[in-house]
Amino acid sequence: MLGPQSSLVMYDEEYQRILLLLERLLRESNSKVIFLVDKNGQLIAATGETANLDTTSLASLTAGNIAATGGLAKLIGEKEFSILFHEGEKDNIHISIIGGRVILVVIFDHRSSLGLVRLRVKKASNELAIVFEDLVNRTEQESISSSAPSPFAEITDDDIDNLFN
Amino acid sequence: MSFINYASREINCKIVYYGPGLCGKTTNLQFIYNKTAEESKGKMISLATETERTLFFDFLPLALGEIRGFKTRFHLYTVPGQVFYDASRKLILKGVDGVVFVADSQVERFDANIESLENLKDNLEEQGFDLEKIPFVIQYNKRDLPNVSSVEELSNLLNPRKVPELEGCATTGEGVFETLKSVAKLVLNDLKKGGT
Ligand SMILES: Nc1nc2c(ncn2[C@@H]2O[C@H](COP(=O)(O)OP(=O)(O)OP(=O)(O)O)[C@@H](O)[C@H]2O)c(=O)[nH]1
Ligand SMILES: [Mg+2]
């Protein structure tokens, strides 16, 4: 499992596996939008009708939401609430935690149902958890073998200064 | 913790603005938001009370440009400074890559600065971070006001480690980008050292 301190690294191969799983979940659950967020609020992947959605803001608020309810859980002696559900007039949001660190968000409307989303999310969660485990193992291996030098090892002060021009 | 995405060639870093109530954290972010080109910023989100005190956090995503072919994004957060929002402050510090401490230079806020800095240390420790080791800069804000402590006095008290320190006036924007730049520099240098 990813520790809270380790930085998250995403590689192409795992990213593609994740996208495939999300796309399948989108179809099988009849939902509108699905995205994955790191607990720190960084968007990892999104699929579905995302064109008019501010996914960056959604990611940050989702993480804030999970953090706040996690704080509540601790106060009453729970580890965390692993599923949150918000019901709207048209759209609903189903939020769940995968492997302790990643947040899966499913937005759906009347074309689906909470029961169906729950069921499909459960299955997809297990598969996603495996991908994230692979990702952690790979990150550890790459950092030990460091066969591929980090692209950031050679950052210069000039590179950084240029960012602000 | 930074998020390095080789698939989309992006680095994401989280920077948190900390400091006592009303020291000007939100004002820093507002200035950055107002002065940043449309294409480089996302929406600024402020979860605030009706009197514009930060309730949970402000959030401003910035896309600054590329380094070595990687899009570099900074996610700026502020914490609520009021003492009784401590539980929320702890949550915002999760996964932080760099901290800006915004001090209120006014004489009457001297003790509030000390208290807030102590609180930062404690809360970081609780998350497993050491303030002595993480990228950290200090901004002495509200230098435009008449009743301010000298920078020397503030520095002796708040900055024994002599991390980068800057004078600021967040309402006019003085020192605001300089502060962001100096913390960003430390964060990126950290990334370089860390390898991954
Ligand atoms: N004169 C002066 N006023 C400032 C300066 N920076 C901020 N202010 C004012 O101070 C007040 C509080 O600023 P905020 O940015 O909301 O403070 P904050 O640190 O976010 O406060 P909390 O959200 O309660 O933690 C506002 O009225 C600002 O206009 C400054 O440099 N000079
Ligand atoms: Mg504020």
Tab-separated table of C-alpha atoms and ligand atoms in Angstrom:
chain	number	residue	atom	x	y	z
A	1	MET	CA	0.000	0.000	0.000
A	2	LEU	CA	1.118	3.514	-0.671
A	3	GLY	CA	2.261	5.257	2.466
A	4	PRO	CA	1.027	8.760	3.053
A	5	GLN	CA	4.557	10.122	2.670
A	6	SER	CA	5.681	8.553	-0.556
A	7	SER	CA	5.293	10.625	-3.648
A	8	LEU	CA	2.989	9.167	-6.214
A	9	VAL	CA	4.516	8.239	-9.535
A	10	MET	CA	2.453	7.249	-12.561
A	11	TYR	CA	3.802	5.385	-15.586
A	12	ASP	CA	2.253	5.030	-18.998
A	13	GLU	CA	1.519	1.317	-18.731
A	14	GLU	CA	-0.315	1.546	-15.402
A	15	TYR	CA	-2.102	4.673	-16.559
A	16	GLN	CA	-3.493	2.791	-19.548
A	17	ARG	CA	-4.598	-0.091	-17.335
A	18	ILE	CA	-6.336	2.355	-15.014
A	19	LEU	CA	-8.090	4.117	-17.878
A	20	LEU	CA	-9.364	0.809	-19.241
A	21	LEU	CA	-10.780	-0.127	-15.853
A	22	LEU	CA	-12.439	3.265	-15.462
A	23	GLU	CA	-13.953	3.106	-18.934
A	24	ARG	CA	-15.333	-0.340	-18.252
A	25	LEU	CA	-16.771	0.814	-14.938
A	26	LEU	CA	-18.357	3.779	-16.691
A	27	ARG	CA	-20.116	1.455	-19.133
A	28	GLU	CA	-21.096	-1.234	-16.697
A	29	SER	CA	-22.442	1.160	-14.097
A	30	ASN	CA	-24.207	3.383	-16.633
A	31	SER	CA	-22.673	6.440	-15.017
A	32	LYS	CA	-21.793	9.861	-16.432
A	33	VAL	CA	-18.335	10.642	-15.154
A	34	ILE	CA	-15.708	8.744	-13.253
A	35	PHE	CA	-12.473	10.044	-11.863
A	36	LEU	CA	-9.639	8.969	-9.626
A	37	VAL	CA	-8.006	11.356	-7.211
A	38	ASP	CA	-5.002	11.079	-4.974
A	39	LYS	CA	-5.879	11.712	-1.310
A	40	ASN	CA	-3.832	14.909	-1.553
A	41	GLY	CA	-6.192	16.271	-4.171
A	42	GLN	CA	-4.320	15.546	-7.386
A	43	LEU	CA	-6.348	14.239	-10.290
A	44	ILE	CA	-5.020	10.900	-11.508
A	45	ALA	CA	-7.431	9.995	-14.311
A	46	ALA	CA	-10.911	10.855	-15.537
A	47	THR	CA	-13.343	9.451	-18.067
A	48	GLY	CA	-16.879	10.098	-19.297
A	49	GLU	CA	-18.596	13.429	-19.857
A	50	THR	CA	-15.755	15.525	-18.493
A	51	ALA	CA	-15.819	18.271	-21.127
A	52	ASN	CA	-17.801	20.780	-19.081
A	53	LEU	CA	-16.434	19.728	-15.737
A	54	ASP	CA	-13.737	21.492	-13.776
A	55	THR	CA	-11.956	18.280	-12.858
A	56	THR	CA	-9.108	20.042	-11.035
A	57	SER	CA	-11.530	21.714	-8.642
A	58	LEU	CA	-13.525	18.518	-8.290
A	59	ALA	CA	-10.373	16.650	-7.363
A	60	SER	CA	-9.362	19.133	-4.711
A	61	LEU	CA	-12.825	19.328	-3.150
A	62	THR	CA	-13.223	15.560	-3.190
A	63	ALA	CA	-9.955	15.175	-1.331
A	64	GLY	CA	-11.060	17.862	1.125
A	65	ASN	CA	-14.339	16.060	1.592
A	66	ILE	CA	-12.640	12.717	2.272
A	67	ALA	CA	-10.178	14.402	4.601
A	68	ALA	CA	-12.962	16.091	6.564
A	69	THR	CA	-15.080	12.954	6.895
A	70	GLY	CA	-11.937	11.010	7.775
A	71	GLY	CA	-11.394	13.502	10.592
A	72	LEU	CA	-14.985	12.991	11.712
A	73	ALA	CA	-14.536	9.226	11.645
A	74	LYS	CA	-11.499	9.406	13.882
A	75	LEU	CA	-13.377	11.546	16.382
A	76	ILE	CA	-16.012	8.867	16.831
A	77	GLY	CA	-13.496	6.038	16.848
A	78	GLU	CA	-13.892	4.810	13.280
A	79	LYS	CA	-10.891	4.298	11.028
A	80	GLU	CA	-12.477	6.080	8.096
A	81	PHE	CA	-15.726	6.130	6.180
A	82	SER	CA	-14.774	4.200	3.092
A	83	ILE	CA	-17.874	5.152	1.124
A	84	LEU	CA	-19.622	8.520	0.823
A	85	PHE	CA	-22.746	9.166	-1.120
A	86	HIS	CA	-24.261	12.537	-2.012
A	87	GLU	CA	-27.701	12.629	-3.561
A	88	GLY	CA	-28.729	15.542	-5.750
A	89	GLU	CA	-31.852	16.395	-7.671
A	90	LYS	CA	-30.422	15.110	-10.932
A	91	ASP	CA	-26.935	13.887	-10.308
A	92	ASN	CA	-25.485	11.828	-7.513
A	93	ILE	CA	-21.930	11.317	-6.378
A	94	HIS	CA	-20.540	8.062	-5.052
A	95	ILE	CA	-17.115	8.341	-3.452
A	96	SER	CA	-15.024	5.430	-2.225
A	97	ILE	CA	-11.472	4.837	-1.093
A	98	ILE	CA	-9.221	2.354	-2.843
A	99	GLY	CA	-6.225	0.779	-1.184
A	100	GLY	CA	-6.105	3.442	1.496
A	101	ARG	CA	-4.825	6.285	-0.635
A	102	VAL	CA	-6.740	6.709	-3.857
A	103	ILE	CA	-10.276	8.062	-4.158
A	104	LEU	CA	-12.730	6.804	-6.771
A	105	VAL	CA	-15.552	9.171	-7.689
A	106	VAL	CA	-18.570	8.116	-9.734
A	107	ILE	CA	-21.145	10.657	-10.894
A	108	PHE	CA	-24.422	9.198	-12.128
A	109	ASP	CA	-28.041	10.186	-12.784
A	110	HIS	CA	-31.408	8.391	-13.146
A	111	ARG	CA	-30.037	6.143	-15.867
A	112	SER	CA	-28.262	4.222	-13.136
A	113	SER	CA	-28.912	3.462	-9.482
A	114	LEU	CA	-27.027	3.432	-6.231
A	115	GLY	CA	-27.284	-0.354	-6.056
A	116	LEU	CA	-25.762	-0.852	-9.486
A	117	VAL	CA	-23.002	1.683	-8.871
A	118	ARG	CA	-22.132	0.051	-5.550
A	119	LEU	CA	-21.925	-3.367	-7.108
A	120	ARG	CA	-19.751	-2.311	-10.043
A	121	VAL	CA	-17.533	-0.112	-7.913
A	122	LYS	CA	-16.797	-3.004	-5.603
A	123	LYS	CA	-15.517	-5.147	-8.430
A	124	ALA	CA	-13.551	-2.364	-10.089
A	125	SER	CA	-12.010	-1.332	-6.759
A	126	ASN	CA	-10.320	-4.668	-6.307
A	127	GLU	CA	-8.854	-4.501	-9.771
A	128	LEU	CA	-7.746	-0.919	-9.386
A	129	ALA	CA	-6.125	-1.748	-6.061
A	130	ILE	CA	-3.977	-4.317	-7.830
A	131	VAL	CA	-2.805	-1.783	-10.392
A	132	PHE	CA	-1.848	0.637	-7.626
A	133	GLU	CA	0.059	-2.075	-5.826
A	134	ASP	CA	1.963	-2.793	-9.012
A	135	LEU	CA	2.614	0.900	-9.335
A	136	VAL	CA	4.092	1.108	-5.854
A	137	ASN	CA	6.309	-1.914	-6.460
A	138	ARG	CA	7.473	-0.508	-9.733
A	139	THR	CA	8.223	2.882	-8.197
A	140	GLU	CA	10.282	1.224	-5.490
A	141	GLN	CA	12.199	-0.877	-7.975
A	142	GLU	CA	12.904	2.014	-10.291
A	143	SER	CA	14.173	4.118	-7.432
A	144	ILE	CA	16.517	1.332	-6.297
A	145	SER	CA	17.863	0.326	-9.684
A	146	SER	CA	17.561	3.906	-10.985
A	147	SER	CA	18.285	2.560	-14.429
A	148	ALA	CA	16.250	5.401	-15.835
A	149	PRO	CA	17.732	8.566	-14.367
A	150	SER	CA	15.165	10.950	-12.930
A	151	PRO	CA	14.301	13.696	-15.393
A	152	PHE	CA	14.575	16.127	-12.511
A	153	ALA	CA	18.101	15.277	-11.484
A	154	GLU	CA	19.378	17.918	-13.846
A	155	ILE	CA	17.024	20.784	-13.099
A	156	THR	CA	18.974	24.013	-12.991
A	157	ASP	CA	18.172	27.292	-11.298
A	158	ASP	CA	17.652	28.723	-14.763
A	159	ASP	CA	14.941	26.145	-15.490
A	160	ILE	CA	13.165	27.218	-12.346
A	161	ASP	CA	13.573	30.928	-13.035
A	162	ASN	CA	12.149	30.422	-16.505
A	163	LEU	CA	8.920	29.089	-15.032
A	164	PHE	CA	8.126	32.495	-13.638
A	165	ASN	CA	8.807	34.592	-16.694
B	1	MET	CA	3.808	14.745	-1.698
B	2	SER	CA	4.501	15.527	-5.266
B	3	PHE	CA	2.787	13.508	-7.948
B	4	ILE	CA	4.957	12.661	-10.925
B	5	ASN	CA	2.985	11.481	-13.902
B	6	TYR	CA	5.094	9.957	-16.665
B	7	ALA	CA	1.961	9.145	-18.640
B	8	SER	CA	0.847	12.756	-19.037
B	9	ARG	CA	4.328	14.165	-18.329
B	10	GLU	CA	3.281	16.311	-15.410
B	11	ILE	CA	4.612	17.119	-11.971
B	12	ASN	CA	2.172	18.308	-9.327
B	13	CYS	CA	3.346	19.914	-6.110
B	14	LYS	CA	1.362	21.098	-3.117
B	15	ILE	CA	2.238	24.331	-1.355
B	16	VAL	CA	0.475	25.441	1.821
B	17	TYR	CA	0.231	29.021	3.119
B	18	TYR	CA	0.144	28.973	6.916
B	19	GLY	CA	-0.055	31.711	9.531
B	20	PRO	CA	-2.234	33.371	12.158
B	21	GLY	CA	-5.774	34.575	11.480
B	22	LEU	CA	-6.025	37.626	9.225
B	23	CYS	CA	-2.295	37.655	8.410
B	24	GLY	CA	-3.064	37.763	4.673
B	25	LYS	CA	-2.858	34.179	3.377
B	26	THR	CA	-6.017	34.395	1.305
B	27	THR	CA	-4.950	37.826	0.037
B	28	ASN	CA	-1.680	36.298	-1.238
B	29	LEU	CA	-3.593	33.737	-3.287
B	30	GLN	CA	-6.056	36.318	-4.554
B	31	PHE	CA	-3.226	38.485	-5.805
B	32	ILE	CA	-1.577	35.542	-7.557
B	33	TYR	CA	-4.919	34.607	-9.086
B	34	ASN	CA	-5.568	38.147	-10.345
B	35	LYS	CA	-2.135	38.520	-11.879
B	36	THR	CA	-1.871	35.149	-13.564
B	37	ALA	CA	-2.748	34.718	-17.208
B	38	GLU	CA	-6.019	32.905	-17.860
B	39	GLU	CA	-4.377	29.896	-19.502
B	40	SER	CA	-2.033	29.299	-16.570
B	41	LYS	CA	-4.580	29.122	-13.799
B	42	GLY	CA	-7.619	27.152	-12.797
B	43	LYS	CA	-10.535	28.308	-10.728
B	44	MET	CA	-9.760	29.623	-7.271
B	45	ILE	CA	-11.901	27.905	-4.676
B	46	SER	CA	-12.494	29.564	-1.323
B	47	LEU	CA	-14.349	27.722	1.392
B	48	ALA	CA	-15.007	30.694	3.629
B	49	THR	CA	-17.438	32.028	6.190
B	50	GLU	CA	-19.843	34.829	5.361
B	51	THR	CA	-17.335	37.280	6.763
B	52	GLU	CA	-14.677	35.972	4.354
B	53	ARG	CA	-12.633	34.164	6.957
B	54	THR	CA	-11.253	30.928	5.599
B	55	LEU	CA	-13.343	28.048	6.914
B	56	PHE	CA	-11.581	25.059	5.403
B	57	PHE	CA	-9.179	26.129	2.666
B	58	ASP	CA	-8.523	28.237	-0.399
B	59	PHE	CA	-7.283	26.375	-3.424
B	60	LEU	CA	-5.568	27.755	-6.502
B	61	PRO	CA	-4.110	25.494	-9.194
B	62	LEU	CA	-1.315	27.029	-11.270
B	63	ALA	CA	0.307	25.613	-14.379
B	64	LEU	CA	3.591	27.412	-14.610
B	65	GLY	CA	5.199	25.916	-17.655
B	66	GLU	CA	7.541	23.093	-18.509
B	67	ILE	CA	10.704	21.794	-16.976
B	68	ARG	CA	12.571	19.169	-18.947
B	69	GLY	CA	9.415	18.331	-20.868
B	70	PHE	CA	7.250	18.004	-17.796
B	71	LYS	CA	4.328	20.348	-17.204
B	72	THR	CA	4.854	21.832	-13.779
B	73	ARG	CA	1.766	22.436	-11.711
B	74	PHE	CA	1.548	23.949	-8.280
B	75	HIS	CA	-1.496	23.533	-6.119
B	76	LEU	CA	-1.625	26.392	-3.640
B	77	TYR	CA	-3.657	26.003	-0.467
B	78	THR	CA	-4.257	28.276	2.500
B	79	VAL	CA	-5.288	27.057	5.935
B	80	PRO	CA	-7.840	28.756	8.177
B	81	GLY	CA	-5.764	30.794	10.602
B	82	GLN	CA	-8.233	31.125	13.452
B	83	VAL	CA	-7.044	29.093	16.421
B	84	PHE	CA	-10.143	26.933	16.781
B	85	TYR	CA	-9.915	25.532	13.241
B	86	ASP	CA	-6.949	23.368	14.161
B	87	ALA	CA	-8.508	20.094	13.015
B	88	SER	CA	-8.952	21.517	9.515
B	89	ARG	CA	-5.403	22.870	9.424
B	90	LYS	CA	-4.037	19.400	10.069
B	91	LEU	CA	-5.977	18.003	7.137
B	92	ILE	CA	-4.691	20.613	4.706
B	93	LEU	CA	-1.085	19.821	5.613
B	94	LYS	CA	-1.446	16.243	4.378
B	95	GLY	CA	0.914	15.579	1.527
B	96	VAL	CA	2.443	19.044	1.559
B	97	ASP	CA	5.609	19.673	-0.469
B	98	GLY	CA	6.415	23.179	0.729
B	99	VAL	CA	5.178	25.694	3.300
B	100	VAL	CA	4.958	29.486	3.258
B	101	PHE	CA	4.557	31.001	6.689
B	102	VAL	CA	2.835	34.373	6.377
B	103	ALA	CA	3.612	36.424	9.451
B	104	ASP	CA	1.557	39.468	10.403
B	105	SER	CA	4.108	42.235	11.010
B	106	GLN	CA	1.836	44.279	13.259
B	107	VAL	CA	3.194	44.653	16.795
B	108	GLU	CA	-0.031	43.419	18.358
B	109	ARG	CA	0.159	40.175	16.357
B	110	PHE	CA	3.617	39.291	17.626
B	111	ASP	CA	2.405	36.551	19.946
B	112	ALA	CA	-0.105	35.253	17.414
B	113	ASN	CA	2.765	34.655	14.973
B	114	ILE	CA	4.720	32.656	17.517
B	115	GLU	CA	1.707	30.612	18.455
B	116	SER	CA	0.890	29.854	14.838
B	117	LEU	CA	4.461	28.841	14.039
B	118	GLU	CA	4.505	26.471	17.018
B	119	ASN	CA	1.203	25.078	15.833
B	120	LEU	CA	2.666	24.529	12.361
B	121	LYS	CA	5.584	22.606	13.830
B	122	ASP	CA	3.291	20.392	15.904
B	123	ASN	CA	0.876	19.696	13.101
B	124	LEU	CA	3.651	18.873	10.657
B	125	GLU	CA	5.179	16.497	13.151
B	126	GLU	CA	1.856	14.765	13.512
B	127	GLN	CA	1.940	14.114	9.762
B	128	GLY	CA	5.493	12.853	9.996
B	129	PHE	CA	7.161	15.990	8.619
B	130	ASP	CA	9.975	18.003	10.139
B	131	LEU	CA	9.771	21.757	9.682
B	132	GLU	CA	13.564	21.839	9.745
B	133	LYS	CA	13.714	19.676	6.654
B	134	ILE	CA	10.855	20.565	4.371
B	135	PRO	CA	10.943	23.446	1.878
B	136	PHE	CA	9.965	26.445	3.981
B	137	VAL	CA	9.952	30.225	3.490
B	138	ILE	CA	8.662	33.105	5.595
B	139	GLN	CA	6.874	36.247	4.428
B	140	TYR	CA	6.651	39.257	6.741
B	141	ASN	CA	3.372	40.680	5.528
B	142	LYS	CA	1.606	44.018	6.024
B	143	ARG	CA	4.826	46.017	5.842
B	144	ASP	CA	2.714	48.979	4.670
B	145	LEU	CA	1.132	49.453	8.094
B	146	PRO	CA	2.575	51.963	10.596
B	147	ASN	CA	2.576	49.795	13.723
B	148	VAL	CA	4.912	47.022	12.602
B	149	SER	CA	7.768	45.233	14.341
B	150	SER	CA	11.138	45.535	12.639
B	151	VAL	CA	12.045	42.764	10.225
B	152	GLU	CA	15.108	42.072	12.332
B	153	GLU	CA	13.012	41.505	15.401
B	154	LEU	CA	10.600	39.247	13.535
B	155	SER	CA	13.432	37.342	11.930
B	156	ASN	CA	15.216	36.706	15.215
B	157	LEU	CA	12.100	35.294	16.668
B	158	LEU	CA	10.477	33.418	13.821
B	159	ASN	CA	13.421	32.459	11.676
B	160	PRO	CA	16.309	31.050	13.695
B	161	ARG	CA	17.140	28.642	10.869
B	162	LYS	CA	17.400	31.538	8.405
B	163	VAL	CA	15.232	30.085	5.687
B	164	PRO	CA	14.446	32.463	2.811
B	165	GLU	CA	12.505	35.432	4.211
B	166	LEU	CA	10.696	38.162	2.320
B	167	GLU	CA	8.881	41.374	3.119
B	168	GLY	CA	5.415	41.639	1.703
B	169	CYS	CA	2.292	43.650	1.275
B	170	ALA	CA	-0.246	41.191	-0.031
B	171	THR	CA	-2.894	43.815	-0.767
B	172	THR	CA	-0.612	45.569	-3.293
B	173	GLY	CA	1.188	42.365	-4.194
B	174	GLU	CA	4.614	43.393	-3.028
B	175	GLY	CA	6.687	40.303	-2.335
B	176	VAL	CA	3.855	37.953	-3.251
B	177	PHE	CA	5.341	36.414	-6.390
B	178	GLU	CA	8.829	36.547	-4.899
B	179	THR	CA	7.540	34.442	-2.011
B	180	LEU	CA	5.906	31.916	-4.307
B	181	LYS	CA	8.995	31.723	-6.431
B	182	SER	CA	11.298	31.125	-3.524
B	183	VAL	CA	9.224	28.278	-2.119
B	184	ALA	CA	8.758	26.776	-5.588
B	185	LYS	CA	12.503	26.822	-6.037
B	186	LEU	CA	13.032	24.912	-2.803
B	187	VAL	CA	10.354	22.380	-3.719
B	188	LEU	CA	11.813	21.720	-7.162
B	189	ASN	CA	15.305	21.465	-5.745
B	190	ASP	CA	13.979	18.913	-3.291
B	191	LEU	CA	12.530	16.933	-6.169
B	192	LYS	CA	15.906	16.994	-7.823
B	193	LYS	CA	17.636	15.654	-4.729
B	194	GLY	CA	14.961	13.039	-4.116
B	195	GLY	CA	15.524	11.502	-7.526
B	196	THR	CA	11.969	10.294	-7.994
C	1	LIG	N1	-2.720	46.814	5.121
C	1	LIG	C1	-2.628	45.547	4.741
C	1	LIG	N2	-3.717	44.750	4.851
C	1	LIG	C2	-3.593	43.459	4.451
C	1	LIG	C3	-2.382	42.960	3.903
C	1	LIG	N3	-2.594	41.654	3.601
C	1	LIG	C4	-3.867	41.371	3.925
C	1	LIG	N4	-4.477	42.458	4.433
C	1	LIG	C5	-5.868	42.553	4.924
C	1	LIG	O1	-6.024	41.739	6.057
C	1	LIG	C6	-7.333	41.160	6.098
C	1	LIG	C7	-7.258	39.657	6.244
C	1	LIG	O2	-6.664	39.100	5.098
C	1	LIG	P1	-6.915	37.580	4.663
C	1	LIG	O3	-6.044	37.342	3.463
C	1	LIG	O4	-8.334	37.282	4.554
C	1	LIG	O5	-6.320	36.834	5.931
C	1	LIG	P2	-6.152	35.270	6.164
C	1	LIG	O6	-4.765	35.063	6.617
C	1	LIG	O7	-6.591	34.513	4.962
C	1	LIG	O8	-7.164	35.032	7.376
C	1	LIG	P3	-7.916	33.646	7.835
C	1	LIG	O9	-8.602	33.141	6.624
C	1	LIG	O10	-8.844	34.005	8.921
C	1	LIG	O11	-6.843	32.740	8.319
C	1	LIG	C8	-8.014	41.598	4.806
C	1	LIG	O12	-8.847	42.698	5.104
C	1	LIG	C9	-6.869	42.025	3.921
C	1	LIG	O13	-7.233	43.022	3.006
C	1	LIG	C10	-1.268	43.835	3.795
C	1	LIG	O14	-0.176	43.477	3.362
C	1	LIG	N5	-1.446	45.122	4.235
C	2	MG	MG	-7.982	33.100	4.654
